[in-house]
Coordinates of C-alpha atoms and ligand atoms in Angstrom, one line a residue:
M1 CA 0.1 -0.1 -0.1
S2 CA 1.3 3.6 -0.8
A3 CA 1.9 5.4 2.3
G4 CA 1.7 9.3 3.0
A5 CA -1.6 10.8 1.2
D6 CA -3.0 13.7 2.5
P7 CA -5.6 13.1 5.5
E8 CA -7.2 16.2 4.5
L9 CA -8.5 15.2 1.4
V10 CA -10.5 12.7 3.2
R11 CA -11.9 15.2 5.6
S12 CA -13.3 17.5 3.0
F13 CA -14.4 14.5 0.6
D14 CA -18.2 14.3 0.2
P15 CA -19.3 12.6 -2.9
A16 CA -22.4 15.1 -3.0
R17 CA -20.0 18.3 -3.0
L18 CA -17.2 17.5 -5.2
S19 CA -14.5 20.1 -5.9
S20 CA -13.5 21.4 -9.4
A21 CA -9.9 19.8 -8.5
F22 CA -11.6 16.6 -7.9
Y23 CA -13.1 16.3 -11.5
A24 CA -9.7 17.5 -12.9
D25 CA -7.7 14.5 -10.9
P26 CA -9.4 12.5 -8.3
Y27 CA -6.7 10.1 -7.9
P28 CA -5.1 12.0 -5.2
T29 CA -8.2 11.7 -3.2
Y30 CA -8.9 8.0 -3.8
A31 CA -5.2 7.4 -2.5
A32 CA -6.1 9.1 0.5
L33 CA -9.3 7.5 1.1
R34 CA -7.7 3.9 0.4
E35 CA -4.9 4.4 2.7
H36 CA -6.9 6.2 5.8
A37 CA -10.8 5.7 5.3
P38 CA -11.3 2.8 2.7
V39 CA -14.6 2.3 3.9
L40 CA -16.1 6.0 4.2
R41 CA -19.1 7.0 5.8
C42 CA -20.5 9.9 3.8
P43 CA -22.5 12.8 5.3
D44 CA -25.7 11.4 3.3
G45 CA -25.3 8.0 5.1
S46 CA -24.2 5.9 2.4
W47 CA -20.9 4.5 2.1
F48 CA -18.0 5.0 0.0
L49 CA -15.4 1.8 -0.9
T50 CA -12.1 2.3 -2.5
R51 CA -9.5 -0.7 -2.0
Y52 CA -9.5 -3.3 -4.8
A53 CA -9.8 -6.5 -2.6
D54 CA -13.1 -5.2 -1.0
L55 CA -14.7 -4.1 -4.6
E56 CA -13.6 -7.6 -6.1
H57 CA -15.4 -9.6 -3.1
I58 CA -18.2 -7.5 -3.4
Y59 CA -18.8 -7.8 -7.1
R60 CA -18.3 -11.5 -6.5
S61 CA -20.6 -12.1 -3.8
R62 CA -24.3 -12.2 -4.2
E63 CA -25.3 -13.6 -0.5
H64 CA -24.7 -9.7 1.2
F65 CA -25.2 -7.6 -2.0
S66 CA -28.0 -6.5 -4.1
S67 CA -28.0 -4.5 -7.6
D68 CA -31.8 -3.7 -7.2
K69 CA -32.2 0.2 -7.2
K70 CA -35.7 0.6 -6.6
A71 CA -35.2 1.7 -2.9
A72 CA -32.6 4.2 -4.2
F73 CA -34.0 5.6 -7.2
G74 CA -37.7 6.0 -5.6
P75 CA -36.8 9.0 -3.8
K76 CA -34.2 10.1 -6.4
Y77 CA -36.6 10.4 -9.2
G78 CA -40.0 9.7 -8.0
P79 CA -41.5 6.1 -8.5
E80 CA -43.9 7.4 -11.4
S81 CA -41.2 9.0 -13.5
P82 CA -39.8 7.8 -16.7
L83 CA -36.3 7.7 -15.5
Y84 CA -37.5 5.5 -12.5
E85 CA -39.1 3.0 -15.0
H86 CA -36.0 3.2 -17.2
H87 CA -33.3 2.7 -14.5
T88 CA -35.0 0.2 -12.5
T89 CA -36.0 -2.1 -15.5
S90 CA -32.6 -2.2 -16.9
L91 CA -30.8 -5.5 -16.2
V92 CA -27.8 -3.9 -14.7
F93 CA -30.0 -2.7 -11.8
N94 CA -31.8 -5.9 -10.8
D95 CA -31.6 -9.1 -9.2
P96 CA -32.2 -12.7 -10.2
P97 CA -34.5 -14.3 -11.3
Y98 CA -35.4 -10.7 -14.0
H99 CA -31.5 -10.1 -14.2
T100 CA -30.6 -13.5 -15.2
R101 CA -33.4 -14.1 -17.9
V102 CA -32.5 -10.7 -19.7
R103 CA -29.0 -11.5 -19.3
R104 CA -29.0 -14.5 -20.8
Q105 CA -30.4 -13.2 -23.7
I106 CA -28.0 -10.2 -24.3
V107 CA -25.1 -12.6 -23.7
G108 CA -26.2 -15.1 -26.1
A109 CA -26.4 -12.3 -28.6
L110 CA -23.0 -10.8 -28.1
T111 CA -21.1 -14.0 -29.0
P112 CA -17.4 -13.9 -30.4
P113 CA -18.6 -14.4 -33.9
V114 CA -21.0 -11.4 -33.8
V115 CA -17.9 -9.5 -32.2
R116 CA -15.8 -10.7 -35.2
A117 CA -18.2 -9.8 -37.8
M118 CA -17.9 -6.4 -36.8
E119 CA -14.3 -6.1 -38.1
P120 CA -14.8 -4.9 -41.7
G121 CA -17.5 -2.4 -41.1
L122 CA -15.6 -0.9 -38.4
A123 CA -12.5 -0.6 -40.0
R124 CA -14.1 1.2 -42.8
L125 CA -15.6 3.8 -40.5
I126 CA -12.4 4.3 -38.7
C127 CA -10.5 5.0 -42.2
E128 CA -13.3 7.2 -42.9
L129 CA -13.0 9.3 -39.9
L130 CA -9.2 9.3 -40.2
D131 CA -9.5 10.7 -43.5
R132 CA -11.8 13.4 -42.6
I133 CA -9.4 14.3 -39.6
E134 CA -6.6 14.2 -42.1
A135 CA -8.5 16.8 -44.4
K136 CA -9.1 18.9 -41.4
G137 CA -5.5 18.9 -39.9
Q138 CA -7.0 20.2 -36.4
F139 CA -9.9 18.5 -34.7
D140 CA -11.7 17.6 -31.7
L141 CA -10.5 14.1 -30.7
I142 CA -13.9 13.5 -29.2
E143 CA -16.5 14.8 -31.6
D144 CA -14.6 13.7 -34.9
F145 CA -13.4 10.3 -33.6
A146 CA -14.3 8.8 -30.2
A147 CA -17.8 9.5 -29.9
A148 CA -18.5 8.5 -33.8
I149 CA -17.6 5.2 -33.2
P150 CA -19.4 3.4 -30.3
V151 CA -22.8 5.1 -31.5
E152 CA -22.3 3.2 -35.2
V153 CA -21.4 -0.1 -33.6
I154 CA -24.4 -0.3 -31.1
G155 CA -26.6 1.0 -34.0
N156 CA -25.3 -1.5 -36.4
L157 CA -25.5 -4.3 -33.7
L158 CA -29.3 -3.1 -33.3
R159 CA -29.6 -2.3 -37.1
I160 CA -31.0 1.2 -36.4
P161 CA -31.4 2.7 -39.7
H162 CA -28.6 5.5 -40.3
A163 CA -30.8 8.3 -40.8
D164 CA -32.3 7.7 -37.3
R165 CA -29.0 7.9 -35.4
A166 CA -28.5 11.7 -34.9
P167 CA -30.5 11.9 -31.7
L168 CA -29.0 8.7 -29.8
R169 CA -25.9 10.2 -28.4
A170 CA -27.5 13.2 -26.7
W171 CA -30.4 10.8 -25.3
S172 CA -27.9 8.4 -23.9
L173 CA -25.7 11.5 -22.2
A174 CA -28.8 12.7 -20.7
I175 CA -30.3 9.5 -19.6
L176 CA -26.6 8.5 -18.1
G177 CA -26.1 12.0 -16.4
A178 CA -29.2 11.3 -14.6
L179 CA -26.9 8.7 -12.4
E180 CA -24.9 11.5 -11.2
P181 CA -24.9 11.8 -7.5
V182 CA -26.1 15.3 -7.7
L183 CA -28.8 16.2 -10.2
S184 CA -29.9 20.0 -11.2
D185 CA -33.7 20.3 -12.4
A186 CA -32.4 21.0 -15.9
Q187 CA -30.4 17.6 -15.9
R188 CA -33.1 15.9 -14.3
E189 CA -35.8 17.5 -17.1
L190 CA -33.6 16.4 -19.7
G191 CA -33.2 13.1 -18.7
E192 CA -36.9 12.5 -18.2
R193 CA -37.6 13.7 -21.5
S194 CA -34.8 11.6 -23.1
V195 CA -36.0 8.5 -21.9
V196 CA -39.6 9.3 -23.5
E197 CA -38.2 10.1 -26.9
F198 CA -35.8 7.1 -26.8
R199 CA -38.5 4.6 -25.5
D200 CA -41.1 5.9 -28.4
Y201 CA -38.9 5.9 -30.9
L202 CA -37.6 2.4 -30.3
R203 CA -41.4 1.4 -29.7
E204 CA -41.6 2.0 -33.4
L205 CA -38.8 0.3 -34.3
V206 CA -39.7 -2.9 -32.7
A207 CA -42.9 -2.7 -34.3
D208 CA -41.6 -2.4 -37.6
R209 CA -38.9 -5.0 -36.6
H210 CA -41.5 -7.4 -35.9
Q211 CA -42.3 -7.5 -39.8
H212 CA -38.4 -7.6 -40.8
L213 CA -36.9 -10.0 -38.7
R214 CA -33.5 -10.9 -39.6
D215 CA -30.5 -13.5 -38.3
D216 CA -27.7 -10.8 -37.9
D217 CA -29.0 -8.2 -35.4
L218 CA -29.7 -8.2 -31.6
L219 CA -33.3 -6.4 -31.9
S220 CA -34.3 -9.5 -34.2
R221 CA -32.9 -11.9 -31.6
L222 CA -34.4 -10.4 -28.4
I223 CA -37.8 -10.0 -30.4
R224 CA -37.7 -13.6 -31.5
E225 CA -37.1 -14.6 -27.9
Q226 CA -39.9 -12.7 -26.8
E227 CA -41.9 -14.6 -29.4
G228 CA -40.4 -17.9 -27.9
G229 CA -39.9 -19.2 -24.3
E230 CA -37.9 -16.5 -22.5
W231 CA -40.5 -13.9 -22.4
L232 CA -39.6 -10.3 -22.4
S233 CA -42.3 -7.7 -21.9
E234 CA -42.7 -5.0 -24.3
K235 CA -41.7 -2.6 -21.7
E236 CA -38.7 -4.9 -20.7
L237 CA -37.6 -5.1 -24.2
L238 CA -37.7 -1.3 -24.7
H239 CA -35.5 -0.4 -21.8
N240 CA -33.2 -2.8 -22.1
C241 CA -32.6 -2.0 -25.9
V242 CA -32.4 1.8 -24.4
F243 CA -30.1 0.5 -21.8
L244 CA -27.6 -1.4 -24.2
L245 CA -27.4 1.9 -26.3
N246 CA -26.2 3.8 -23.1
A247 CA -24.2 1.1 -21.8
G248 CA -22.0 0.9 -24.7
H249 CA -21.9 4.5 -25.7
E250 CA -20.3 6.9 -23.2
T251 CA -18.3 4.2 -21.7
T252 CA -16.6 3.4 -25.0
T253 CA -16.3 7.1 -26.3
N254 CA -14.5 7.9 -22.9
L255 CA -12.1 4.6 -23.2
I256 CA -11.0 5.9 -26.8
G257 CA -10.6 9.6 -25.6
N258 CA -9.0 8.8 -22.5
G259 CA -6.8 6.3 -24.2
V260 CA -5.3 8.8 -26.9
H261 CA -4.9 11.3 -24.0
L262 CA -2.8 8.9 -22.1
L263 CA -0.9 8.0 -25.0
L264 CA 0.0 11.6 -26.0
Q265 CA 0.8 12.1 -22.3
H266 CA 3.1 9.3 -21.9
P267 CA 5.4 9.8 -25.4
A268 CA 7.7 7.0 -24.2
E269 CA 4.7 4.3 -24.0
L270 CA 3.4 6.0 -27.3
E271 CA 6.8 5.3 -29.2
R272 CA 6.7 1.7 -27.5
L273 CA 3.4 1.1 -28.8
R274 CA 4.5 2.3 -32.6
R275 CA 7.2 0.0 -32.8
A276 CA 5.5 -3.0 -31.2
P277 CA 1.8 -2.6 -32.6
E278 CA 1.0 -6.2 -30.8
L279 CA 1.2 -4.1 -27.6
I280 CA -2.4 -2.8 -28.5
T281 CA -4.0 -5.5 -26.2
T282 CA -2.6 -4.5 -23.0
T283 CA -2.4 -0.6 -24.3
V284 CA -6.1 -0.8 -23.8
E285 CA -6.0 -2.7 -20.7
E286 CA -4.0 -0.3 -19.0
C287 CA -5.8 2.4 -20.4
L288 CA -9.1 0.9 -18.8
R289 CA -7.3 0.4 -15.7
C290 CA -5.6 3.9 -15.2
E291 CA -8.4 6.0 -16.4
S292 CA -11.3 3.8 -15.9
P293 CA -14.1 5.2 -18.0
N294 CA -16.7 3.9 -15.3
Q295 CA -15.5 5.2 -12.2
L296 CA -18.4 4.3 -9.6
G297 CA -20.6 1.2 -9.3
N298 CA -23.1 0.8 -6.4
R299 CA -24.7 -2.0 -4.4
L300 CA -27.1 -2.3 -1.4
V301 CA -26.1 -4.4 1.5
T302 CA -29.0 -7.2 2.2
E303 CA -27.3 -8.8 5.1
R304 CA -25.4 -7.9 8.1
V305 CA -21.5 -8.0 6.6
E306 CA -18.2 -6.8 7.8
I307 CA -15.8 -5.1 5.2
C308 CA -12.3 -3.8 6.2
G309 CA -13.6 -4.2 9.8
V310 CA -16.4 -2.0 9.4
E311 CA -19.8 -3.5 10.2
L312 CA -22.6 -2.9 7.4
A313 CA -26.1 -3.2 8.0
P314 CA -29.0 -4.2 5.8
G315 CA -30.1 -1.4 3.8
A316 CA -26.5 0.3 3.5
Y317 CA -26.1 1.8 0.2
L318 CA -22.5 1.4 -1.1
T319 CA -20.5 3.2 -3.7
L320 CA -17.9 1.3 -5.3
C321 CA -15.0 3.3 -6.7
I322 CA -13.6 1.5 -9.6
G323 CA -11.2 4.3 -10.4
A324 CA -9.8 3.8 -6.9
A325 CA -9.5 0.2 -6.9
N326 CA -7.8 0.2 -10.1
R327 CA -4.8 2.2 -8.7
D328 CA -4.4 0.3 -5.4
A329 CA -0.9 -1.0 -4.8
D330 CA -1.7 -3.9 -3.1
E331 CA -2.8 -5.5 -6.8
F332 CA -0.8 -3.1 -9.0
P333 CA 2.9 -2.4 -8.6
E334 CA 3.6 1.3 -9.2
P335 CA -0.2 2.0 -9.5
D336 CA 0.3 5.3 -10.8
R337 CA 2.7 4.3 -13.6
F338 CA 1.3 4.0 -17.0
D339 CA 2.6 0.8 -18.5
I340 CA 1.3 -0.5 -21.9
G341 CA 2.9 -3.7 -21.3
R342 CA 1.5 -4.5 -17.8
T343 CA 0.7 -8.1 -17.1
P344 CA -1.2 -9.2 -15.1
N345 CA -3.6 -6.5 -15.0
R346 CA -6.7 -7.7 -13.3
H347 CA -8.3 -4.3 -13.3
L348 CA -12.1 -3.8 -12.6
A349 CA -12.9 -1.3 -15.3
F350 CA -15.8 -4.1 -16.4
A351 CA -16.7 -5.1 -12.8
A352 CA -16.4 -9.0 -12.2
G353 CA -19.1 -11.4 -11.2
A354 CA -22.7 -11.8 -12.3
H355 CA -22.9 -8.3 -13.6
A356 CA -19.5 -7.9 -15.1
C357 CA -20.1 -5.8 -18.3
A358 CA -22.0 -8.0 -21.2
G359 CA -20.4 -6.0 -23.7
M360 CA -16.6 -5.9 -22.6
S361 CA -15.5 -8.1 -26.0
V362 CA -17.2 -5.2 -27.7
A363 CA -15.8 -2.6 -26.2
R364 CA -12.3 -3.9 -26.1
F365 CA -12.4 -4.6 -30.0
E366 CA -13.7 -0.9 -30.9
A367 CA -10.8 0.5 -28.6
Q368 CA -7.7 -1.8 -30.3
M369 CA -9.1 -0.9 -33.8
A370 CA -9.7 2.9 -32.9
L371 CA -6.3 3.5 -30.7
G372 CA -4.0 1.2 -32.9
R373 CA -5.3 2.9 -36.2
I374 CA -5.0 6.4 -35.0
V375 CA -1.5 5.9 -33.6
Q376 CA 0.0 4.2 -36.4
R377 CA -1.5 6.4 -39.0
F378 CA -0.6 9.9 -37.7
P379 CA 3.1 10.1 -36.3
K380 CA 2.8 13.6 -35.6
L381 CA -0.6 13.6 -33.6
R382 CA -0.5 15.9 -30.6
L383 CA -2.9 17.7 -28.5
H384 CA -3.7 21.0 -29.3
G385 CA -5.6 23.7 -27.3
T386 CA -7.7 23.1 -23.9
A387 CA -8.8 19.8 -23.3
V388 CA -12.1 20.2 -21.5
R389 CA -13.1 17.0 -18.8
G390 CA -16.5 15.8 -18.9
G391 CA -17.1 17.1 -15.3
R392 CA -18.7 13.6 -14.2
A393 CA -18.0 11.6 -11.2
R394 CA -19.4 8.4 -12.3
F395 CA -18.4 8.5 -16.2
R396 CA -14.7 9.8 -16.5
G397 CA -14.2 11.1 -19.9
F398 CA -13.5 14.5 -21.8
R399 CA -16.1 16.6 -23.9
T400 CA -13.5 18.0 -25.9
L401 CA -10.0 17.0 -26.7
P402 CA -8.7 19.3 -29.5
A403 CA -5.7 18.2 -31.5
A404 CA -3.5 18.2 -34.4
I405 CA -1.9 15.9 -36.9
E406 CA 1.3 17.9 -38.0
Ligands
HEM1 C1 -15.0 0.8 -22.1 C2 -16.6 0.5 -22.2 C3 -17.3 -0.1 -21.1 C4 -17.4 0.0 -19.7 C5 -16.1 0.8 -19.0 C6 -18.2 -0.8 -19.1 C7 -18.2 -1.1 -17.6 C8 -19.4 -1.6 -17.2 C9 -19.6 -2.2 -16.1 C10 -18.5 -1.5 -14.8 C11 -20.4 -2.9 -15.5 C12 -21.1 -3.3 -14.3 C13 -21.9 -2.4 -13.7 C14 -22.4 -2.7 -12.2 O1 -22.8 -4.3 -12.1 O2 -22.7 -2.1 -11.3 C15 -21.2 -2.9 -17.0 C16 -22.6 -3.7 -17.3 C17 -23.0 -3.7 -18.4 N1 -22.4 -3.5 -19.7 FE1 -20.8 -2.5 -19.9 N2 -19.0 -1.3 -20.4 C18 -18.4 -0.9 -21.5 C19 -19.0 -0.9 -22.6 C20 -20.0 -1.9 -23.0 C21 -20.4 -2.2 -24.4 C22 -20.1 -1.9 -25.4 C23 -21.8 -2.7 -24.1 C24 -22.6 -3.5 -25.2 C25 -22.6 -3.6 -26.2 C26 -21.6 -3.0 -22.8 C27 -23.0 -3.5 -22.1 C28 -23.1 -3.8 -20.6 C29 -24.4 -4.6 -20.0 C30 -25.4 -5.1 -20.9 C31 -24.3 -4.5 -18.8 C32 -25.0 -5.1 -17.8 C33 -24.7 -6.5 -17.5 C34 -25.2 -6.9 -16.3 O3 -25.8 -6.4 -15.5 O4 -25.5 -8.1 -16.1 N3 -21.0 -2.5 -22.0 N4 -20.7 -2.3 -17.8

């Protein structure tokens, strides 16, 4: 364990009142929490956990912890609200048997052949984006590159018509934004509206797809299952499709954006990757570890349990800080060093256990292709202008990342 982190950072830490310094660089605070208060009681009564061993244990244990968020989201959104309906119907915020039923169908539709089949389309898309970047000379790595990839990939997986894709990103950002620890009225209102618009759009798409079922898209497969034995109601189908689009979208955008930024900030590692392109696999894992796109998860304690010497009673609400666990020196030697060859690298960026990310092979594949190709194609790629962080604690990424290639 690293020693000497500033205890003052713990005293002033409140997830409901985060400073701009925290959003810019949360890692000194995470180090202080891991060292001085690894299971911290927050002012609102919830608990904030930062050590790798504790998170891994909790993610892998279903005996004492639940993913069901009805009790947390009722007061947050109001039990009649579209945000409540959406988030409490998504598989990720549920326990068995509902979670098992929905997960089986989604995992069954995201098989290795499905991921491999993405390659030609993805290679073409990345090549087109790089051509456009080359023509521009100066560009935004988020808008012009990172964000343009996941929306196409998930759009293709569900076979959403290209002409309909424009609003997907904004809907997704608004719905996920409503998961932040603190929510303004404007954010809440936008989140509610986005759920309604997204759900209504998908309802029409599903009605149309019933007439045009195919073998090669995720939506057709889920509809077939709906018509067969493993029944999903219309509400369940729609909200889990909204969730899939959201789950695969901002997270992967952040992985690609954070990844390019990390490489540009570590020129020796960037050079190492250019000389040995086969390191792209471990590079992406190291980006996932160092700047985890999804920094926070939650669980509810269902049975009395002791974690790190602290007794937690049923009903305790836990925030699991993936971003802190992935920098824990008890698991990762020299945790703050960005090492693109790091092995082993058992990071928790995709969580672990029964709810481990169902789209991790899709995300890895997208990031390997995107990062590998941009760094090989543009030897003079560099940051150019002021990078602006997304300003979110749960999802860590950039709003804009200006860059140039000469
Ligand atoms: C870098 C990109 C990604 C990251 C960092 C990420 C991270 C995560 C994490 C941490 C969880 C667990 C949440 C919890 O239990 O609290 C999760 C769940 C999930 N993710 Fe991802 N994800 C990424 C990309 C994707 C993609 C591309 C897809 C779909 C194609 C996807 C689909 C899902 C699904 C369906 C779940 C729910 C699994 C369950 O509850 O059983 N994710 N993801």
